mmCIF file of C-alpha atoms in Angstrom:
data_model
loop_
_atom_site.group_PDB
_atom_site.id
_atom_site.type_symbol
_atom_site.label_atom_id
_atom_site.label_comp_id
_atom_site.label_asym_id
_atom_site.label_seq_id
_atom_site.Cartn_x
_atom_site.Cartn_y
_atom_site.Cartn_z
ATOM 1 C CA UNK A 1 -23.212 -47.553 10.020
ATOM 2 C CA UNK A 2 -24.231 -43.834 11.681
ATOM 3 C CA UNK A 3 -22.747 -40.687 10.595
ATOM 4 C CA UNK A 4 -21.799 -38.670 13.216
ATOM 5 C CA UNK A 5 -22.883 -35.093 13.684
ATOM 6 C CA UNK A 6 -19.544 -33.835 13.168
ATOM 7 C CA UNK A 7 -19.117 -35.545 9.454
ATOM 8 C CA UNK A 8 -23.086 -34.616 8.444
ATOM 9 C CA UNK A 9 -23.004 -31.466 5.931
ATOM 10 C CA UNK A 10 -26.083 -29.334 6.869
ATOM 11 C CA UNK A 11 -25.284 -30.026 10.809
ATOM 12 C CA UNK A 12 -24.784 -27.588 13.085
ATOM 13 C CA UNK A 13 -21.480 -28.964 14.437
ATOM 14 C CA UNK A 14 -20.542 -29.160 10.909
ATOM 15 C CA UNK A 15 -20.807 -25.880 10.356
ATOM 16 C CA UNK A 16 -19.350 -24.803 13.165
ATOM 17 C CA UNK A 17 -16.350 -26.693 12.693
ATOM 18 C CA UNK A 18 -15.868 -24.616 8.924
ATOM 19 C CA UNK A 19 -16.934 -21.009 10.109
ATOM 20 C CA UNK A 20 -13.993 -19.416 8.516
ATOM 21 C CA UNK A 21 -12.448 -16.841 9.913
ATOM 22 C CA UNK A 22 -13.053 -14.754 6.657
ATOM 23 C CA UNK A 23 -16.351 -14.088 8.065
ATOM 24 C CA UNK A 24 -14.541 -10.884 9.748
ATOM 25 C CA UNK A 25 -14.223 -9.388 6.115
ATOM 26 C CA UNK A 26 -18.261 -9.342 6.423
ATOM 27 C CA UNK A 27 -17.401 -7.002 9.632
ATOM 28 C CA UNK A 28 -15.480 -5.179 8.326
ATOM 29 C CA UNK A 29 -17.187 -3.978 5.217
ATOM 30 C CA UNK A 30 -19.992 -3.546 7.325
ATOM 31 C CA UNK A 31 -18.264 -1.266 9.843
ATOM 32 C CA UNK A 32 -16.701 0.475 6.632
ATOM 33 C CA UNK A 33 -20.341 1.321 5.391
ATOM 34 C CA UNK A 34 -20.886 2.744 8.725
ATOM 35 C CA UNK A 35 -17.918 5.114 8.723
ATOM 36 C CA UNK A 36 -18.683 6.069 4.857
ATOM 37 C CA UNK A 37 -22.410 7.033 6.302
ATOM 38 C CA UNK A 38 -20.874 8.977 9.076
ATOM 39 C CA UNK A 39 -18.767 10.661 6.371
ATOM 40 C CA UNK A 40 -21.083 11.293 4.349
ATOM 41 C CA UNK A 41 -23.571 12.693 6.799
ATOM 42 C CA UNK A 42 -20.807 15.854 7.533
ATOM 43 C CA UNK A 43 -19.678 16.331 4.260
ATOM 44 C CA UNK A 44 -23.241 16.398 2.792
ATOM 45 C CA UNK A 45 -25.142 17.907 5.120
ATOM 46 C CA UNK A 46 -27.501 15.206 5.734
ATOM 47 C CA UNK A 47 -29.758 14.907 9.532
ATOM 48 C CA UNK A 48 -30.379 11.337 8.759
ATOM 49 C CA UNK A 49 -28.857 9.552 11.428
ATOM 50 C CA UNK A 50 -27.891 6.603 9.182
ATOM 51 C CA UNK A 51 -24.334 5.577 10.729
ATOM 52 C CA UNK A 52 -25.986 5.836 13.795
ATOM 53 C CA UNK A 53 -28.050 2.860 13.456
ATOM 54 C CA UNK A 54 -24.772 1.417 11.013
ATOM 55 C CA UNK A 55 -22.911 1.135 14.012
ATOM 56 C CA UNK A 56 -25.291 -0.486 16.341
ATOM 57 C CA UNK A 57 -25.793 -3.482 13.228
ATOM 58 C CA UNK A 58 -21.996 -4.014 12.873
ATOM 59 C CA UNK A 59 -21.237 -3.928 16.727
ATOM 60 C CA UNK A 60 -23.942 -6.707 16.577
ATOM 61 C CA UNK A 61 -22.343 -8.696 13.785
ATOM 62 C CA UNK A 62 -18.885 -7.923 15.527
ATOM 63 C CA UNK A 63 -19.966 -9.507 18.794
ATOM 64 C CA UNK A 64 -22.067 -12.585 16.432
ATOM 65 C CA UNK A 65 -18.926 -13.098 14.664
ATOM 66 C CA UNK A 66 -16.057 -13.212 17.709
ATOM 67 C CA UNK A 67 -18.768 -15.425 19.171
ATOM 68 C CA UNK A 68 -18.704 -17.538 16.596
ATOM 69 C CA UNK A 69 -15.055 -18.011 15.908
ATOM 70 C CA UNK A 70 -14.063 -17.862 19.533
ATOM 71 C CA UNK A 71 -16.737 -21.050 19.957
ATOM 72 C CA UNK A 72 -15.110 -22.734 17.147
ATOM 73 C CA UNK A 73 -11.400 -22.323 19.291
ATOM 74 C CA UNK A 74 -12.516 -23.363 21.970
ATOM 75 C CA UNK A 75 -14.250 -26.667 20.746
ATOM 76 C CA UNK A 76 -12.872 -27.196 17.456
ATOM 77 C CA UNK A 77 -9.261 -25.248 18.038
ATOM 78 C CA UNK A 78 -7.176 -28.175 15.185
ATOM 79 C CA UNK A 79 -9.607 -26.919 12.287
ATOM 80 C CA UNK A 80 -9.037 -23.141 13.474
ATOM 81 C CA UNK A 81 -4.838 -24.061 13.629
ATOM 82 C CA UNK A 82 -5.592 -25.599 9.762
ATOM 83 C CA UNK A 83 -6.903 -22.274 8.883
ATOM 84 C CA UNK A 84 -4.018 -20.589 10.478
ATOM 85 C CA UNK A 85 -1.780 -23.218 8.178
ATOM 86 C CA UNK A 86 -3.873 -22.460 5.523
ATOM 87 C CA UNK A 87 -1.309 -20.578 2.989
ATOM 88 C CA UNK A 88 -4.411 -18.034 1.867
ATOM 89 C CA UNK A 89 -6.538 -17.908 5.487
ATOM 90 C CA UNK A 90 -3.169 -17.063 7.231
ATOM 91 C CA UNK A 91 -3.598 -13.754 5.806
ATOM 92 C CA UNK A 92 -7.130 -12.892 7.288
ATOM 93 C CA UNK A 93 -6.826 -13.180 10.374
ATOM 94 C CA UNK A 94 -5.748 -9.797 10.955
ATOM 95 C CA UNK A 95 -9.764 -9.283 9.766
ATOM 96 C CA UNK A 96 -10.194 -9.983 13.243
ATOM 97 C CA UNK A 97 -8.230 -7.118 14.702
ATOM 98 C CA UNK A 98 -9.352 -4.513 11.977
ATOM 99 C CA UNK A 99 -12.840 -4.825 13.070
ATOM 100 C CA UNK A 100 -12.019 -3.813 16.480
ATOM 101 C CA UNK A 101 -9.819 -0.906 15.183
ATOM 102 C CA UNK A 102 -12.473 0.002 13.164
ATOM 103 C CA UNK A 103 -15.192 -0.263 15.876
ATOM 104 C CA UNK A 104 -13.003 2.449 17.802
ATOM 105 C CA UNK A 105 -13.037 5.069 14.915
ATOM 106 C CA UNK A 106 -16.514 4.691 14.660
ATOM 107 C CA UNK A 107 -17.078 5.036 18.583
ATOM 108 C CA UNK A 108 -14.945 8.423 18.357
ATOM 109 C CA UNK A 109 -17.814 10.349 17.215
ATOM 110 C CA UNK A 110 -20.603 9.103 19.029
ATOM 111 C CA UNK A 111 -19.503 7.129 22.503
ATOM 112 C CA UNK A 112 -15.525 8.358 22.863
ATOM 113 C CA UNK A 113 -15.126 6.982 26.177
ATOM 114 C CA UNK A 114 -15.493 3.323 24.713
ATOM 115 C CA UNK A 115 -13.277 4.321 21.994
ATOM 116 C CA UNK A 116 -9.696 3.980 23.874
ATOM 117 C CA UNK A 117 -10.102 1.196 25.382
ATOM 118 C CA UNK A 118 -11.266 -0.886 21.972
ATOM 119 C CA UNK A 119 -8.756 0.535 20.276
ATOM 120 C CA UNK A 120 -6.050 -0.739 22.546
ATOM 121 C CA UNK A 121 -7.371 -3.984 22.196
ATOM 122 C CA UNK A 122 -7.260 -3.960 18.211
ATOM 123 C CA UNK A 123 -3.953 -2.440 18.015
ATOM 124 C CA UNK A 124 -2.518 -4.694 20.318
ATOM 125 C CA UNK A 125 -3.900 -7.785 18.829
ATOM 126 C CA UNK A 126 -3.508 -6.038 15.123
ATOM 127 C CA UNK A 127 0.330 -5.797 16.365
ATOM 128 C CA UNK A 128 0.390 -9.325 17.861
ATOM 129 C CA UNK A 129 -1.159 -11.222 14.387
ATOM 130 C CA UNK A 130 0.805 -8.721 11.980
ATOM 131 C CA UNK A 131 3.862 -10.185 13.714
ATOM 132 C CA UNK A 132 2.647 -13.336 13.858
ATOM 133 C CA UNK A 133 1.535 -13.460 9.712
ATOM 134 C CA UNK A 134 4.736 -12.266 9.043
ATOM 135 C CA UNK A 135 7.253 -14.819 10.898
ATOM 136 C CA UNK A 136 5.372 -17.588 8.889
ATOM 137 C CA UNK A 137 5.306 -15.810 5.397
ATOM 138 C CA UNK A 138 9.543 -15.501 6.100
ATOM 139 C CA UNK A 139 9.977 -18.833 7.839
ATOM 140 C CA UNK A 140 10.034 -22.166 6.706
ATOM 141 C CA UNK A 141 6.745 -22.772 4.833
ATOM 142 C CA UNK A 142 7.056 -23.991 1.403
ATOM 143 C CA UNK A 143 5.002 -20.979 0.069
ATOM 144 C CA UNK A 144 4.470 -21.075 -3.615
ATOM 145 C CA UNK A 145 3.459 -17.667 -6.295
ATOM 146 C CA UNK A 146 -0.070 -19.325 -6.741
ATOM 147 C CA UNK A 147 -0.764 -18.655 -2.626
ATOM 148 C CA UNK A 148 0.051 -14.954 -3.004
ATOM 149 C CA UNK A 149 -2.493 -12.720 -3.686
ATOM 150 C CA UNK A 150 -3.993 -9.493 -2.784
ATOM 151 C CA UNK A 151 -5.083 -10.462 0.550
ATOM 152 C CA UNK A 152 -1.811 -10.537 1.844
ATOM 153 C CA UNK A 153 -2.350 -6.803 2.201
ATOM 154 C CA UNK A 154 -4.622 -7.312 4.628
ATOM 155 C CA UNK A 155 -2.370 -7.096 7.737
ATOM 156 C CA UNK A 156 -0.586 -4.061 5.903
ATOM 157 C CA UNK A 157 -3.977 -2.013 6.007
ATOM 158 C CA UNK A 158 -4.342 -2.956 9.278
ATOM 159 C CA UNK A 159 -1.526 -1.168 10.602
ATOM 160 C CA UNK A 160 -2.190 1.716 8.471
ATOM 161 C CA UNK A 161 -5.794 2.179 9.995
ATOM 162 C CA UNK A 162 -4.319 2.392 13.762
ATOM 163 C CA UNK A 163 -3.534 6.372 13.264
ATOM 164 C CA UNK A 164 -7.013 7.155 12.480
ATOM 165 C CA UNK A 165 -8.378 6.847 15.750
ATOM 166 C CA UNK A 166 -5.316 6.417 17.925
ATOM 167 C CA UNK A 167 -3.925 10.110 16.704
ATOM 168 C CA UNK A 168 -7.159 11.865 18.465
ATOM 169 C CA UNK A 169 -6.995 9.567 21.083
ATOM 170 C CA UNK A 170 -3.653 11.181 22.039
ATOM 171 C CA UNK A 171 -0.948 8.235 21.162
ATOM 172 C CA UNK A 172 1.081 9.631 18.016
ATOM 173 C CA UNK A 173 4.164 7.551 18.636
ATOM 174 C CA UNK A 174 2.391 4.301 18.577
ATOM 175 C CA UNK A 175 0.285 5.433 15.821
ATOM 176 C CA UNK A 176 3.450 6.245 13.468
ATOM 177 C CA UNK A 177 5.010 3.082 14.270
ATOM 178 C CA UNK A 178 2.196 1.167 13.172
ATOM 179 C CA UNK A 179 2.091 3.276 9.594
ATOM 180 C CA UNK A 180 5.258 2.921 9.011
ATOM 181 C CA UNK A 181 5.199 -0.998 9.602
ATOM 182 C CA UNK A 182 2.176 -0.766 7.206
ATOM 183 C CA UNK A 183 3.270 1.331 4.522
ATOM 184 C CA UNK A 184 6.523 -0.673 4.472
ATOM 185 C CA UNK A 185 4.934 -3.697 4.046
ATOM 186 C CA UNK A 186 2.145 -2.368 1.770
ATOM 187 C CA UNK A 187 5.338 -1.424 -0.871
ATOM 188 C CA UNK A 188 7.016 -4.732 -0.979
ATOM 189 C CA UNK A 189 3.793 -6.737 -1.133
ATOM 190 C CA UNK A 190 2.644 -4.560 -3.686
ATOM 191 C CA UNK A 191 5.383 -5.028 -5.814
ATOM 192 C CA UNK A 192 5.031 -9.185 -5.392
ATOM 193 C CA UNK A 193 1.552 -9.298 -5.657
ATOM 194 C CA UNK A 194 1.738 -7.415 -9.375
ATOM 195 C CA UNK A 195 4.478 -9.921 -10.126
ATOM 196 C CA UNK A 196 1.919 -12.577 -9.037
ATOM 197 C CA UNK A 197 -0.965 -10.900 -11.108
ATOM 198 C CA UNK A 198 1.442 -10.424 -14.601
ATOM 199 C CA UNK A 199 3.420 -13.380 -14.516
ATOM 200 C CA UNK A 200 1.785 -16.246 -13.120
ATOM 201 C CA UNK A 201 -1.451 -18.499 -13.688
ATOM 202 C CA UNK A 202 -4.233 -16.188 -13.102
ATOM 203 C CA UNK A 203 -5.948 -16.066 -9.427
ATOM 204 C CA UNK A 204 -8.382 -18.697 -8.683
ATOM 205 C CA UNK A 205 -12.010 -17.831 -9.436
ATOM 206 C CA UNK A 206 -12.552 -17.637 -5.351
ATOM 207 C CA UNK A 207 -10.075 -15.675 -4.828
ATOM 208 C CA UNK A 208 -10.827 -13.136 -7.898
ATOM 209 C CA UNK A 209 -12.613 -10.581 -5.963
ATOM 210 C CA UNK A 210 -9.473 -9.725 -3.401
ATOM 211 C CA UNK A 211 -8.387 -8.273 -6.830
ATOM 212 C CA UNK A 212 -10.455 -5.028 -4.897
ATOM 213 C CA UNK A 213 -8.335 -4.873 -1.920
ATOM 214 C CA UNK A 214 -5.842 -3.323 -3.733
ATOM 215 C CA UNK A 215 -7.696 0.193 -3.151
ATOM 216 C CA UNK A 216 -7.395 -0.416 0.644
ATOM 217 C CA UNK A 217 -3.735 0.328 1.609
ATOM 218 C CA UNK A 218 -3.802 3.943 -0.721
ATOM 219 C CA UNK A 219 -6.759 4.913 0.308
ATOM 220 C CA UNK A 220 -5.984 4.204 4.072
ATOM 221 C CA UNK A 221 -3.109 5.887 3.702
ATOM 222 C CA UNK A 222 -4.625 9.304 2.566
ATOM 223 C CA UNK A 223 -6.693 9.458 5.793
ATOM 224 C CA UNK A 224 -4.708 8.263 8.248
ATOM 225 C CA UNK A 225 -1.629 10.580 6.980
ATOM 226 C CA UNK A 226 -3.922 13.476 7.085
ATOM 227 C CA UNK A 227 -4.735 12.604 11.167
ATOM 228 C CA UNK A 228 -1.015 12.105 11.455
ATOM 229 C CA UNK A 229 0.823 15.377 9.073
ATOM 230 C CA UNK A 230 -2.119 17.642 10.251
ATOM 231 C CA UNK A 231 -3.446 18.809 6.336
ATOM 232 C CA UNK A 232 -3.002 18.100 3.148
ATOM 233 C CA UNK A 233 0.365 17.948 1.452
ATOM 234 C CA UNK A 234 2.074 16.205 -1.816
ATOM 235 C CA UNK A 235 2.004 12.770 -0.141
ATOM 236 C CA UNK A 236 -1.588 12.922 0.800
ATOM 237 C CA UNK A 237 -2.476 13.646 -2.537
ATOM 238 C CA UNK A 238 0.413 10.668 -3.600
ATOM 239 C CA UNK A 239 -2.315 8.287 -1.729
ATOM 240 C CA UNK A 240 -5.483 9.635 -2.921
ATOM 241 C CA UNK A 241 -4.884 9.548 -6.122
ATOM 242 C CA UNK A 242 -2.932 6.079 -5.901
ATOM 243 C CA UNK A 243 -6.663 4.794 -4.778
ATOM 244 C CA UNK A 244 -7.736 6.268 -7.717
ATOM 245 C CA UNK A 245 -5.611 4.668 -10.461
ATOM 246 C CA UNK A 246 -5.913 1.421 -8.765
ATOM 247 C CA UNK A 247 -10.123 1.510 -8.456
ATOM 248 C CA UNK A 248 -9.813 2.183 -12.107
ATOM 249 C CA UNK A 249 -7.710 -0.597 -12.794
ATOM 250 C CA UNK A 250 -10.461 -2.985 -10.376
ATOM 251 C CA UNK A 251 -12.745 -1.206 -12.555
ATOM 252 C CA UNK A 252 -11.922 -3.316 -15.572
ATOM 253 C CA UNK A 253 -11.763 -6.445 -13.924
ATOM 254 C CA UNK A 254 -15.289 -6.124 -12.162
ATOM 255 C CA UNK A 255 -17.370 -7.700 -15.290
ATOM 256 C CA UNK A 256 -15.607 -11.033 -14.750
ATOM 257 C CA UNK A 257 -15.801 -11.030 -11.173
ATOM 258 C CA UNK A 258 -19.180 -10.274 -11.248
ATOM 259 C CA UNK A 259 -20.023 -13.265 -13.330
ATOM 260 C CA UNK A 260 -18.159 -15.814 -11.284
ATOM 261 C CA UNK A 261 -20.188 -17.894 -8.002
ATOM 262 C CA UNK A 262 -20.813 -16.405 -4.841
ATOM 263 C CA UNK A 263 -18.323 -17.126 -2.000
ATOM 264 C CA UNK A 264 -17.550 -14.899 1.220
ATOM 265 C CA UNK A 265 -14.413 -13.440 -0.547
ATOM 266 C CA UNK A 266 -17.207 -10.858 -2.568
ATOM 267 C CA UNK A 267 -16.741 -9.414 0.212
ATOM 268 C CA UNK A 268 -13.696 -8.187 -0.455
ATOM 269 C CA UNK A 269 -15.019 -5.403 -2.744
ATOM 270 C CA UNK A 270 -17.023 -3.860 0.287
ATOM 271 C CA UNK A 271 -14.339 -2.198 3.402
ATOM 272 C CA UNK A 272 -11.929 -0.993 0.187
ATOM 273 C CA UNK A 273 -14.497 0.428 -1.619
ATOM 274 C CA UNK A 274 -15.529 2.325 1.592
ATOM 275 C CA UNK A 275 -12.071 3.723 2.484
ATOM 276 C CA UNK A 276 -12.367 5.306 -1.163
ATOM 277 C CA UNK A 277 -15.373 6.711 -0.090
ATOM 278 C CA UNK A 278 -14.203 8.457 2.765
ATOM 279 C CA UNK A 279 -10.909 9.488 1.648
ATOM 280 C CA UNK A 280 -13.085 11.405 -0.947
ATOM 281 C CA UNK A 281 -15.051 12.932 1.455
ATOM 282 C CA UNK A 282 -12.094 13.967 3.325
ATOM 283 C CA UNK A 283 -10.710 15.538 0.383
ATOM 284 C CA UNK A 284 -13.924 17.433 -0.359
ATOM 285 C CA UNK A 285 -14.520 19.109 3.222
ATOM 286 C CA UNK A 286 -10.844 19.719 3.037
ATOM 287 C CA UNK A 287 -10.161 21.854 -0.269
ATOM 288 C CA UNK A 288 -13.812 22.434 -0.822
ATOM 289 C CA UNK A 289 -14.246 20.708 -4.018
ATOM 290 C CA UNK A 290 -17.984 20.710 -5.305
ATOM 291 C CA UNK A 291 -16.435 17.305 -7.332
ATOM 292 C CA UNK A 292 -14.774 15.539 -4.844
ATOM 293 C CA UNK A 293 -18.141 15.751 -3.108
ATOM 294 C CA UNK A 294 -20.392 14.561 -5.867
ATOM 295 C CA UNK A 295 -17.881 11.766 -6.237
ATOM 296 C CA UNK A 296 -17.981 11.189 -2.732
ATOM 297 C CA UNK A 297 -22.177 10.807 -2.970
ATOM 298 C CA UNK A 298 -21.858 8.814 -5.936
ATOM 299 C CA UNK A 299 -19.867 6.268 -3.862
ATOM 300 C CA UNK A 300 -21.794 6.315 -1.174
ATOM 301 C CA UNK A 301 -24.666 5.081 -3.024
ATOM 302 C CA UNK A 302 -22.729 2.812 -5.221
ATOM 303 C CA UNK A 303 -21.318 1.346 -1.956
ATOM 304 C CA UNK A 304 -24.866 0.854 -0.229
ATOM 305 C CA UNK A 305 -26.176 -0.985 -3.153
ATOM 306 C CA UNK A 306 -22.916 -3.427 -3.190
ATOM 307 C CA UNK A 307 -23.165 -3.712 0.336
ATOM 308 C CA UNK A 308 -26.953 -4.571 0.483
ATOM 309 C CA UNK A 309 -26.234 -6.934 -2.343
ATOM 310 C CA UNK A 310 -23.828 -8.741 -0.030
ATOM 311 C CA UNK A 311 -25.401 -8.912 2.516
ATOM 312 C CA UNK A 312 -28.524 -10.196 0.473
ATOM 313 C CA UNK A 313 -26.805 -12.911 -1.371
ATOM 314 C CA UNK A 314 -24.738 -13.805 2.230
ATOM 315 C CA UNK A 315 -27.809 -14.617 3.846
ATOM 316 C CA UNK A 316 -29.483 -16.846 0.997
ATOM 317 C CA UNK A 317 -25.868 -18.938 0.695
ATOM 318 C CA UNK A 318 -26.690 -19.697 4.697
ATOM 319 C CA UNK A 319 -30.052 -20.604 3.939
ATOM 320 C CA UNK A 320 -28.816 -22.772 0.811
ATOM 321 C CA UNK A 321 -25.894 -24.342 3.384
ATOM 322 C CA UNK A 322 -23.342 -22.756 0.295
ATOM 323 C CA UNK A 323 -20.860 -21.786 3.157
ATOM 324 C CA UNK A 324 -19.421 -22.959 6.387
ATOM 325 C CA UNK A 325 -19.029 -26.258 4.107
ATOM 326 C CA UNK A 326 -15.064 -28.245 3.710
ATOM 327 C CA UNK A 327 -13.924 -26.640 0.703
#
C-alpha cells in the first residue's frame, strides 16, 4: 500500500501542511534586532550601518514567511483553521500583524514613504485578529487554566506597538485607541496569567520560554507612551521599570529553559528582549544617563548573541526535519 505525499514526514507537502504560524515570532525577533541596532547606532554613536542591512534580512524573512503561510491557506486552509482552533496557536496569530507594524517603524527612519502605507495594513489587520482572538477567548470554547499562558499577551503588545510609528506618521487618535485596547488587556491578562503561573500545573516544557514575553507589554509601553505624552513622566518610568522587575524575574527562570529541547517557541525570548533594549536606549538619550547607556550596549550584545543562537539552532532543526512536523 503507497503513502501519499501528504502523510510522508520529511515531504515537502508535509511540511507545508504543519508550517505553523509561530514562524512569525522568528520575524518578529528578527525585525526587533533590527530596531535595537538602529537604536543603538544613535544612542552610541556608532557609523556601522548594521540595522541597515537588519532590515533588508527581516523584510526578506517577512515576505519568506507570509509566503509561506499564505501558500499553506490557500492549499491546505482546514490545517491553518486547526491552528486557529488550536487553544495556544489562537494567540499568535497576531505575530502576523506585528511584523508588519514593526516593518513600518523600522521603514520610518530609512524609506518613510513606505512606512504609512505598511503600517495601515498592520494596524488594520492587528485590529481585525485582536478582535477576532478575543471573541473566541470570551465565547463558547471550553478553555481550560493549562491553555493560558504568556502568549496570550501577544495581541495585547500588538496594540501597544501601533503608537510608535503611527504617532509620527500623524494619526494620534487611532494610535491611543489602540494603547488603550492594549494596556487594558495587558492588565487583566496579566493578572490571569500569574494566577496560571502560581496556582496551576507548571507550563509545558514547549511552552516554557513564552515565560519571556512577559517583558514585552512594559517595555512597549515605555516607548510608545513616550511617542504618545511627548517626554518622560511618572508613568513612563511606571513601564520602564515594570520591564525591569519582570526581566529579573525571567532572569531566574532562564537556567531551566535553557536546558529544555529546541522548539520555535525559543523564540520567544528574542522581540521582548529587544523592546528592553530599546526602551533603555530611549531612556539614556533622554535623561542622559552614562548607565542606562552601558545597559543599553550590554543588551545589545547579549541580544545579538541570543539572536544568532536562534537563528543557528532554527536552521539545523530544518535541516534535522525537527519542525514543520504534527506535534
Amino acid at each position: 500500500m503507497s503513502t501519499t505525499a501528504e502523510t510522508q514526514p520529511g515531504s515537502h507537502e508535509s511540511r507545508l501542511a504543519h508550517f505553523p504560524v509561530t514562524f512569525f515570532a522568528t520575524v518578529m525577533g528578527m525585525m526587533g534586532l533590527t530596531l535595537a541596532w538602529h537604536a543603538g547606532e544613535q544612542a552610541l554613536g556608532l557609523t556601522l550601518p548594521v540595522s541597515h542591512y537588519l532590515l533588508f534580512a527581516s523584510s526578506a524573512l517577512l515576505a519568506a514567511v507570509a509566503a509561506l503561510y499564505a501558500t499553506k491557506l490557500l492549499t491546505r486552509f482546514p490545517m491553518a483553521a486547526a491552528e486557529w482552533h488550536h487553544p495556544v496557536r489562537l494567540a499568535f496569530f497576531p505575530t502576523a500583524s506585528i511584523s508588519l507594524i514593526l516593518l513600518s517603524v523600522a521603514l520610518l527612519g530609512q524609506y518613510p514613504a513606505l512606512a504609512e502605507p505598511v503600517w495601515i495594513a498592520g494596524t488594520a489587520l492587528q485590529g481585525l485578529l485582536s478582535l477576532l482572538v478575543i471573541a473566541d477567548w470570551i465565547g463558547h470554547r471550553p478553555f481550560q487554566p493549562i491553555h493560558l499562558n504568556a502568549a496570550w499577551f501577544i495581541p495585547p503588545v500588538g496594540n501597544i506597538l501601533v503608537p510608535i510609528a503611527g504617532v509620527p506618521l500623524g494619526h494620534p487618535d487611532i494610535s491611543w485607541l489602540f494603547f488603550s485596547g492594549g494596556a487594558l488587556f495587558w492588565i487583566v491578562l496579566l493578572t490571569m496569567v500569574m494566577n496560571r503561573l502560581t496556582f496551576h500545573d507548571p507550563l509545558p516544557s514547549r511552552l516554557q520560554p513564552t515565560l519571556v514575553i512577559l517583558i514585552a507589554p512594559p517595555a512597549v509601553g515605555f516607548i510608545s507612551w513616550m511617542r504618545l505624552n511627548g517626554g518622560l513622566d511618572s508613568l513612563a518610568m511606571f513601564f520602564l521599570n515594570a520591564a525591569y522587575v519582570f526581566a529579573l524575574i525571567v532572569a531566574t527562570q532562564l537556567p531551566r529553559i535553557l536546558r529544555l529541547p529546541f522548539a520555535l517557541s525559543f523564540w520567544a525570548l528574542s522581540f521582548p528582549l529587544a523592546a528592553l533594549t530599546i526602551a533603555t536606549f530611549l531612556y539614556a538619550t533622554t535623561t542622559g544617563s552614562a548607565v542606562h547607556l552601558w545597559l543599553g550596549g550590554g543588551l545589545l550584545a547579549f541580544l545579538s548573541l541570543v539572536i544568532a543562537g536562534l537563528v543557528g539552532r532554527t536552521l539545523l532543526a530544518i535541516a534535522r526535519n525537527e519542525i514543520c512536523q504534527p506535534e
